[in-house]
Coordinates of C-alpha atoms and ligand atoms in Angstrom, one line a residue:
M1 CA 15.8 23.4 18.7
Y2 CA 12.6 24.5 16.7
N3 CA 13.1 24.5 13.0
K4 CA 10.2 25.1 10.7
N5 CA 11.7 23.1 7.9
F6 CA 12.3 20.1 10.1
V7 CA 8.7 18.9 9.7
W8 CA 9.0 19.1 6.0
I9 CA 12.2 17.0 6.1
I10 CA 10.4 14.5 8.2
A11 CA 7.4 14.4 5.9
A12 CA 9.5 14.1 2.8
I13 CA 11.5 11.2 4.1
A14 CA 8.5 9.4 5.6
A15 CA 6.6 10.1 2.3
T16 CA 9.1 7.8 0.6
G17 CA 7.0 5.1 2.1
G18 CA 4.0 6.2 -0.1
L19 CA 6.3 6.4 -3.1
L20 CA 7.5 2.9 -2.5
F21 CA 3.9 1.7 -2.2
G22 CA 3.2 3.1 -5.7
F23 CA 6.5 2.0 -7.1
D24 CA 6.3 -1.6 -6.0
T25 CA 2.7 -2.0 -7.1
G26 CA 3.3 -0.3 -10.5
V27 CA 6.7 -2.0 -11.3
I28 CA 5.0 -5.3 -12.1
S29 CA 3.3 -3.8 -15.2
G30 CA 6.5 -3.4 -17.3
A31 CA 8.0 -6.6 -15.9
I32 CA 5.1 -8.9 -17.0
P33 CA 5.6 -8.9 -20.8
F34 CA 9.2 -10.0 -20.2
L35 CA 8.4 -12.5 -17.5
R36 CA 5.9 -14.1 -19.8
T37 CA 8.6 -15.0 -22.3
D38 CA 11.4 -15.6 -19.8
F39 CA 9.5 -18.0 -17.5
V40 CA 7.0 -19.0 -20.2
L41 CA 4.0 -18.0 -18.1
T42 CA 0.3 -18.6 -18.6
D43 CA -2.3 -15.9 -18.0
G44 CA -3.2 -17.6 -14.7
E45 CA 0.4 -17.5 -13.5
V46 CA 0.7 -13.8 -14.4
E47 CA -2.4 -13.2 -12.3
N48 CA -0.9 -15.2 -9.5
I49 CA 2.4 -13.3 -9.4
T50 CA 0.5 -9.9 -9.5
A51 CA -2.1 -11.0 -6.9
F52 CA 0.5 -12.5 -4.5
G53 CA 2.0 -9.1 -3.9
L54 CA -1.5 -7.9 -3.0
I55 CA -2.2 -10.8 -0.7
G56 CA 1.0 -9.8 1.1
A57 CA -0.4 -6.3 1.4
V58 CA -3.7 -7.6 2.8
I59 CA -1.7 -9.5 5.5
G60 CA 0.5 -6.5 6.2
A61 CA -2.5 -4.1 6.5
L62 CA -4.1 -6.6 8.9
L63 CA -1.1 -6.8 11.2
C64 CA -0.1 -3.2 11.1
G65 CA -2.5 -1.6 13.5
R66 CA -1.3 -3.8 16.4
I67 CA 2.4 -3.7 15.7
T68 CA 2.6 0.0 15.2
D69 CA 1.0 0.4 18.6
I70 CA 3.3 -2.1 20.3
F71 CA 6.7 -1.3 18.7
G72 CA 6.1 2.3 17.7
R73 CA 5.7 3.8 14.2
R74 CA 9.3 4.5 13.5
K75 CA 10.6 0.9 14.1
V76 CA 7.8 -0.5 12.0
I77 CA 8.6 1.8 9.1
L78 CA 12.4 0.9 9.5
V79 CA 11.6 -2.8 9.3
S80 CA 9.3 -2.2 6.3
A81 CA 12.1 -0.3 4.5
F82 CA 14.3 -3.4 5.1
V83 CA 11.6 -5.7 3.7
F84 CA 11.2 -3.3 0.7
A85 CA 14.9 -3.4 -0.1
T86 CA 15.4 -7.1 0.4
G87 CA 12.2 -7.9 -1.3
A88 CA 13.2 -5.9 -4.4
L89 CA 16.6 -7.8 -4.5
W90 CA 14.9 -11.1 -4.0
S91 CA 12.3 -10.4 -6.8
G92 CA 15.1 -9.4 -9.2
F93 CA 17.2 -12.5 -8.4
A94 CA 14.3 -15.0 -8.5
P95 CA 15.5 -18.0 -10.5
N96 CA 11.9 -19.3 -11.2
A97 CA 8.3 -18.3 -11.1
N98 CA 7.6 -19.9 -7.7
Q99 CA 10.4 -17.9 -6.0
L100 CA 9.1 -14.8 -7.7
L101 CA 5.7 -15.6 -6.3
I102 CA 7.0 -15.9 -2.7
S103 CA 9.3 -12.8 -3.0
R104 CA 6.3 -10.7 -4.2
L105 CA 4.3 -12.0 -1.2
Y106 CA 7.1 -10.9 1.1
L107 CA 7.5 -7.5 -0.6
G108 CA 3.7 -7.1 -0.4
L109 CA 3.9 -7.3 3.4
A110 CA 5.9 -4.0 3.3
I111 CA 3.4 -2.4 0.9
G112 CA 0.5 -3.2 3.3
V113 CA 2.4 -2.0 6.3
S114 CA 3.6 1.2 4.7
S115 CA 0.1 2.0 3.4
F116 CA -1.0 2.3 7.0
A117 CA 2.1 3.3 9.0
T118 CA 3.5 6.1 6.8
P119 CA 0.4 8.3 6.8
L120 CA 0.0 7.6 10.5
Y121 CA 3.6 8.7 11.2
I122 CA 3.3 11.8 9.1
A123 CA 0.1 12.8 10.7
E124 CA 1.4 12.4 14.2
V125 CA 4.6 14.4 13.7
S126 CA 3.0 17.2 11.8
P127 CA 1.6 20.3 13.4
T128 CA -2.2 20.3 13.3
K129 CA -2.3 23.2 10.9
I130 CA -0.9 21.2 7.9
R131 CA -2.3 17.8 8.8
G132 CA -5.4 18.1 6.6
T133 CA -3.7 18.1 3.3
L134 CA -1.7 15.1 4.1
V135 CA -4.2 12.4 3.2
S136 CA -4.5 13.6 -0.4
M137 CA -0.7 14.2 -0.5
F138 CA -0.3 10.5 0.2
Q139 CA -2.5 9.6 -2.8
L140 CA -0.3 11.9 -4.9
L141 CA 2.8 10.1 -3.8
I142 CA 1.3 6.7 -4.7
T143 CA 0.8 8.0 -8.2
V144 CA 4.3 9.5 -8.4
G145 CA 5.6 6.1 -7.3
I146 CA 3.6 4.4 -10.1
L147 CA 4.9 6.9 -12.6
A148 CA 8.5 6.4 -11.4
A149 CA 8.1 2.6 -11.9
Y150 CA 6.7 3.1 -15.4
V151 CA 9.6 5.4 -16.4
S152 CA 12.2 3.0 -14.9
D153 CA 10.5 0.0 -16.5
S154 CA 10.5 1.7 -19.8
Y155 CA 14.2 2.6 -19.4
F156 CA 15.2 -1.0 -18.8
A157 CA 12.8 -2.6 -21.3
D158 CA 14.9 -4.1 -24.1
N159 CA 13.1 -6.2 -26.7
N160 CA 16.3 -8.3 -27.2
N161 CA 16.8 -9.1 -23.6
P162 CA 14.1 -11.4 -22.0
E163 CA 15.7 -10.8 -18.6
S164 CA 15.0 -7.1 -18.8
W165 CA 12.5 -7.5 -15.9
R166 CA 15.3 -8.1 -13.4
P167 CA 16.8 -4.6 -13.2
M168 CA 13.2 -3.2 -13.1
F169 CA 12.8 -4.9 -9.7
Y170 CA 16.3 -4.0 -8.5
V171 CA 15.7 -0.3 -8.8
G172 CA 13.2 -0.5 -5.9
V173 CA 16.2 -0.9 -3.6
I174 CA 17.1 2.8 -4.0
P175 CA 14.0 4.4 -2.5
A176 CA 13.9 1.7 0.1
M177 CA 17.5 2.6 1.2
I178 CA 16.5 6.3 1.3
L179 CA 13.6 5.5 3.5
F180 CA 15.8 3.2 5.8
I181 CA 18.7 5.7 6.2
G182 CA 16.3 8.7 6.6
M183 CA 14.1 6.9 9.1
F184 CA 17.2 5.9 11.1
F185 CA 17.8 9.5 11.9
L186 CA 14.2 10.6 12.4
P187 CA 12.5 10.6 15.8
E188 CA 9.6 8.5 17.0
T189 CA 6.2 10.4 17.0
P190 CA 5.4 12.4 20.2
R191 CA 1.9 10.9 20.2
W192 CA 3.2 7.3 20.5
L193 CA 5.9 8.3 23.1
M194 CA 3.2 9.9 25.2
S195 CA 1.0 6.8 24.9
K196 CA 3.9 4.9 26.4
G197 CA 4.3 7.4 29.3
R198 CA 7.6 8.8 27.8
E199 CA 6.7 12.4 28.2
D200 CA 10.2 13.8 28.3
E201 CA 11.2 12.2 25.0
A202 CA 7.9 13.4 23.5
R203 CA 8.7 17.0 24.6
K204 CA 12.1 16.8 23.0
V205 CA 10.7 15.8 19.7
L206 CA 8.0 18.5 19.9
E207 CA 10.8 21.1 20.6
K208 CA 12.1 20.3 17.1
T209 CA 8.8 20.2 15.3
E210 CA 6.4 22.6 17.0
D211 CA 6.3 26.3 17.5
P212 CA 7.6 26.7 21.1
A213 CA 4.5 28.7 22.0
V214 CA 2.2 25.8 21.5
I215 CA 4.2 22.9 23.0
K216 CA 2.6 23.0 26.4
Q217 CA -0.9 23.0 24.8
S218 CA 0.1 20.1 22.4
I219 CA 1.2 17.9 25.3
A220 CA -2.0 18.7 27.2
N221 CA -4.1 17.9 24.2
M222 CA -2.3 14.6 23.6
R223 CA -2.7 13.7 27.2
N224 CA -6.4 14.4 26.8
D225 CA -6.7 12.4 23.6
I226 CA -4.9 9.4 25.0
Q227 CA -7.1 9.5 28.1
K228 CA -10.2 9.6 25.8
D229 CA -8.7 6.7 23.8
S230 CA -8.4 4.6 26.9
E231 CA -12.1 5.0 27.5
Q232 CA -12.4 3.8 24.0
M233 CA -15.6 2.6 22.6
P234 CA -15.3 -1.2 22.3
W235 CA -14.2 -2.1 18.7
T236 CA -17.5 -3.8 18.2
E237 CA -19.1 -0.3 18.2
V238 CA -18.1 0.0 14.5
F239 CA -20.6 -2.8 13.8
K240 CA -23.5 -1.2 15.7
P241 CA -26.5 0.0 13.8
W242 CA -25.8 3.7 14.2
L243 CA -22.5 3.3 12.4
R244 CA -23.8 0.9 9.8
N245 CA -23.9 3.6 7.1
A246 CA -20.3 4.7 7.9
L247 CA -19.2 1.1 7.4
I248 CA -21.2 0.6 4.2
I249 CA -19.7 3.9 2.9
A250 CA -16.1 2.8 3.7
A251 CA -16.4 -0.7 2.2
G252 CA -18.6 0.5 -0.7
I253 CA -16.4 3.3 -1.9
M254 CA -13.4 0.9 -1.9
F255 CA -15.4 -1.8 -3.6
F256 CA -16.3 0.6 -6.5
Q257 CA -12.8 2.2 -6.5
Q258 CA -11.4 -1.3 -7.3
F259 CA -14.2 -2.9 -9.3
V260 CA -14.3 -0.2 -12.0
G261 CA -11.0 -2.0 -12.9
I262 CA -8.4 0.6 -12.1
N263 CA -5.6 -1.8 -11.4
T264 CA -6.2 -3.8 -14.5
V265 CA -5.1 -0.6 -16.2
I266 CA -2.4 0.3 -13.7
Y267 CA -0.8 -3.2 -13.6
Y268 CA -1.6 -4.6 -17.0
S269 CA -1.6 -1.6 -19.3
P270 CA 1.4 -2.8 -21.4
E271 CA -0.4 -6.2 -21.7
I272 CA -3.6 -4.4 -22.8
F273 CA -1.6 -2.3 -25.3
L274 CA 0.0 -5.5 -26.7
K275 CA -3.4 -7.0 -27.2
A276 CA -4.4 -3.9 -29.2
G277 CA -1.6 -4.4 -31.6
F278 CA 1.4 -2.5 -30.2
E279 CA 4.5 -4.1 -31.5
G280 CA 7.1 -5.1 -29.0
N281 CA 7.3 -4.7 -25.3
Q282 CA 9.2 -1.5 -25.4
A283 CA 6.5 0.4 -27.3
A284 CA 3.8 -0.9 -25.1
I285 CA 5.6 0.0 -21.9
L286 CA 6.4 3.5 -23.3
A287 CA 2.7 4.0 -24.0
S288 CA 2.0 3.2 -20.3
V289 CA 4.2 6.0 -19.2
S290 CA 1.5 8.4 -20.6
V291 CA -1.0 6.7 -18.3
G292 CA 1.3 7.3 -15.4
V293 CA 1.8 11.0 -16.3
V294 CA -1.9 11.7 -16.7
N295 CA -2.5 9.9 -13.4
V296 CA -0.1 12.3 -11.5
L297 CA -1.3 15.4 -13.2
F298 CA -5.0 14.8 -12.6
T299 CA -4.3 13.8 -9.0
I300 CA -2.7 17.2 -8.5
L301 CA -5.8 18.7 -10.0
S302 CA -8.0 16.8 -7.6
L303 CA -6.1 18.4 -4.6
F304 CA -7.6 21.7 -5.8
L305 CA -11.0 20.4 -6.7
I306 CA -11.9 18.3 -3.7
D307 CA -12.5 21.1 -1.2
R308 CA -14.0 23.4 -3.9
I309 CA -16.4 21.3 -5.9
G310 CA -17.1 18.9 -3.1
R311 CA -17.1 15.1 -2.8
R312 CA -20.5 14.2 -4.2
K313 CA -20.2 16.3 -7.4
L314 CA -16.7 15.0 -8.0
F315 CA -17.9 11.4 -7.5
F316 CA -20.7 11.8 -10.1
I317 CA -18.6 13.6 -12.6
G318 CA -15.7 11.2 -12.2
T319 CA -17.7 8.0 -12.2
T320 CA -19.8 9.1 -15.2
G321 CA -16.5 9.8 -17.1
I322 CA -15.1 6.5 -16.0
C323 CA -18.2 4.7 -17.3
F324 CA -18.0 6.3 -20.7
S325 CA -14.3 5.7 -21.0
L326 CA -14.8 2.1 -20.2
I327 CA -17.4 1.8 -22.9
L328 CA -15.0 3.4 -25.3
I329 CA -12.1 1.1 -24.3
G330 CA -14.4 -1.9 -25.0
L331 CA -15.4 -0.4 -28.4
C332 CA -11.8 0.0 -29.4
F333 CA -11.4 -3.8 -29.0
A334 CA -14.8 -4.7 -30.5
F335 CA -14.1 -2.7 -33.6
S336 CA -10.4 -3.2 -33.9
G337 CA -10.9 -5.0 -37.2
M338 CA -12.6 -1.9 -38.7
L339 CA -10.3 0.7 -36.9
G340 CA -7.1 -1.1 -38.1
E341 CA -4.1 1.1 -37.4
Y342 CA -6.2 3.6 -35.5
T343 CA -7.1 1.1 -32.8
K344 CA -3.9 2.0 -30.9
I345 CA -4.5 5.8 -30.9
A346 CA -8.1 5.3 -30.0
L347 CA -7.2 2.9 -27.2
V348 CA -4.5 5.1 -25.7
A349 CA -6.9 8.1 -25.8
S350 CA -9.7 6.3 -24.1
M351 CA -7.4 4.8 -21.4
L352 CA -6.0 8.3 -20.7
C353 CA -9.6 9.7 -20.3
Y354 CA -10.3 6.8 -18.0
I355 CA -7.3 7.4 -15.8
A356 CA -8.0 11.2 -15.7
F357 CA -11.5 10.7 -14.5
F358 CA -10.4 8.1 -11.9
A359 CA -7.6 10.4 -10.6
I360 CA -10.0 13.3 -9.9
S361 CA -12.6 11.2 -8.2
L362 CA -12.6 7.6 -7.0
G363 CA -8.8 7.6 -6.4
P364 CA -8.4 10.3 -3.8
L365 CA -12.1 10.1 -2.7
G366 CA -11.7 6.5 -1.5
W367 CA -8.9 7.3 0.9
L368 CA -10.3 10.6 2.0
I369 CA -13.8 9.4 2.8
I370 CA -12.7 6.5 4.9
S371 CA -10.7 8.9 7.0
E372 CA -13.8 11.1 7.5
V373 CA -16.9 9.0 8.2
F374 CA -15.9 7.4 11.5
P375 CA -16.1 9.0 14.9
L376 CA -12.7 9.7 16.4
R377 CA -12.6 6.9 18.8
V378 CA -13.1 4.2 16.1
R379 CA -11.4 6.1 13.3
G380 CA -8.3 4.0 13.3
L381 CA -10.2 0.7 13.2
G382 CA -12.7 2.1 10.7
S383 CA -10.1 3.3 8.2
S384 CA -8.1 0.1 8.5
I385 CA -11.3 -1.8 7.6
G386 CA -11.4 0.5 4.6
S387 CA -7.8 -0.1 3.5
L388 CA -8.2 -3.8 4.1
A389 CA -11.3 -3.8 1.8
N390 CA -9.2 -1.9 -0.7
W391 CA -6.5 -4.5 -0.8
G392 CA -9.0 -7.4 -0.7
F393 CA -11.1 -6.1 -3.7
N394 CA -7.9 -5.2 -5.5
T395 CA -6.7 -8.8 -5.3
L396 CA -10.0 -10.1 -6.5
V397 CA -10.1 -7.9 -9.6
V398 CA -6.4 -8.4 -10.5
W399 CA -6.7 -12.2 -10.0
T400 CA -9.8 -12.6 -12.2
F401 CA -9.0 -10.2 -15.1
F402 CA -7.5 -12.6 -17.6
K403 CA -9.9 -15.3 -16.4
M404 CA -12.8 -13.0 -17.4
I405 CA -11.3 -12.3 -20.7
G406 CA -10.8 -16.0 -21.3
G407 CA -14.4 -16.8 -20.2
F408 CA -15.8 -14.2 -22.6
N409 CA -13.4 -15.4 -25.3
S410 CA -14.9 -18.9 -25.3
M411 CA -18.4 -17.5 -25.1
F412 CA -17.9 -15.3 -28.2
G413 CA -15.2 -17.4 -29.9
N414 CA -13.3 -14.2 -30.4
E415 CA -10.4 -12.6 -28.4
E416 CA -11.4 -9.0 -29.2
M417 CA -14.9 -9.4 -28.0
G418 CA -13.6 -11.2 -24.9
T419 CA -11.5 -8.2 -23.9
A420 CA -14.3 -5.7 -24.9
S421 CA -16.9 -7.5 -22.8
T422 CA -14.6 -7.5 -19.7
F423 CA -14.3 -3.7 -19.9
W424 CA -18.1 -3.4 -20.4
V425 CA -18.6 -5.4 -17.2
F426 CA -16.5 -2.7 -15.4
A427 CA -18.7 -0.1 -17.1
V428 CA -21.9 -1.7 -15.7
I429 CA -20.3 -1.7 -12.3
A430 CA -19.6 2.0 -12.8
I431 CA -23.3 2.5 -13.5
I432 CA -24.2 0.6 -10.3
A433 CA -21.7 2.9 -8.5
L434 CA -23.6 5.9 -9.6
V435 CA -26.9 4.6 -8.2
W436 CA -25.1 3.5 -5.0
G437 CA -23.4 6.8 -4.7
Y438 CA -26.6 8.7 -5.0
F439 CA -27.7 7.1 -1.7
F440 CA -24.4 6.7 0.1
I441 CA -21.8 9.3 -0.8
P442 CA -22.0 12.0 1.9
E443 CA -21.0 15.6 1.2
T444 CA -18.4 16.1 3.8
K445 CA -16.9 19.2 2.3
G446 CA -16.6 21.8 5.1
V447 CA -18.4 19.7 7.6
S448 CA -16.6 19.1 10.9
L449 CA -15.9 15.5 11.8
E450 CA -18.0 16.0 15.0
K451 CA -21.0 17.1 12.9
I452 CA -20.6 13.9 10.9
E453 CA -20.7 11.8 14.0
E454 CA -23.8 13.7 15.3
H455 CA -25.5 13.1 12.0
W456 CA -25.0 9.3 12.4
R457 CA -26.2 9.4 16.0
K458 CA -29.4 11.1 14.9
G459 CA -29.9 8.3 12.4
G460 CA -29.4 10.7 9.4
K461 CA -29.0 9.4 5.9
P462 CA -25.6 9.8 4.1
K463 CA -27.1 11.8 1.3
D464 CA -28.7 14.3 3.7
L465 CA -25.4 15.3 5.2
Ligands
BGC501 C1 -5.9 2.9 -5.5 C2 -4.9 2.0 -6.0 C3 -4.5 2.5 -7.4 C4 -4.1 3.9 -7.4 C5 -3.9 4.4 -8.8 C6 -5.4 4.3 -5.5 O1 -6.3 5.2 -4.9 O2 -6.3 2.5 -4.1 O3 -5.4 0.7 -6.0 O4 -3.5 1.7 -7.9 O5 -5.1 4.7 -6.8 O6 -3.5 5.8 -8.8

């Protein structure tokens, strides 16, 4: 029976997948300071533990396209919920650093899978009318997940208990169970059922989610789409010259989204705060909660701005702000001797500016633009190349952050200058992003996806869109 609210229930449950993605990437930040003492970790080992989760995500994102087509979206999300839950338990139980490494890799698989399968599931069960807002909603959920992880980390952080990191990981079981139980009762998507020739089942699902007046049309449209898909352009089309710009845009925006250093702040903020003189893990983790709150608030703001101000303007405003904030973060470290007690306030303020500018621009723009620049028939492949690039670049940055600081340390013989220079490197990358963006960020606001395809076919430049 048709029920308007049913779609929202479906979206809410499936969205837990986005929340888990944020939660399980963010949770590491509060755990690291405790892990350092409990397992006596070096900087390199901290980077490995963080990066292994991301490598898992790269593998998950690679496999996901095929397995969601073969087994269906619902089953894949169910299995990923199971991996999320067991991975959280395993991480919390880990008796030594090596097991933690492997458990993070395992959990990372679920993160990679859900970063692809959840938006796909939501988009395929939602009526066309509300589909558009969902891409940005997903970004919002990631940030809510990160904030939830910070708050829970801060709740469990106890300066007197070096094993405080264990319950931080265990908490991840709760949203994973919600996703698992919820998904158990939710239907498969009509689009996938149709693609397997199971039209009757598809109709039954549509009877619950769609206005009865449009069901017939929906089925006809899907049949049409699936027919078109089967005449698909070969996947190599993505690498043909006429789509070269789309590919450069997708990989480029993800490169800059990651190489301005966003996840050094998201995953390592308590560590950065400790370096700046915060005393005790608890205080440093609490300061990170403010980073999480600003991230959520400004992502909400971006939902309103993206279709009003447009992509290009937001890109330039955001990236310029990111660049200045990075210079400021560096200055806080470089002049910490002079700033004394004020270093902490100045650093928190510049980190908050940095996050705010990221959250209104590169954060949502990355995911939005990769879903817009490819023609329909290679859109799935194109955006999975984009998300793969995202996880790959993310791994690289997170894995080299402390190495860079160490490198600059020995160059200048001074830890503060080492950290400052690392943030200035990110600032230089932000400047390069501005130049790159001038040539490559397309203004897709209000332009239909067909128009974008036509533009590429005519050999148009991105900035002339
Ligand atoms: C990025 C993630 C990042 C998050 C922060 C996303 O757009 O892809 O790497 O952790 O934003 O909010």
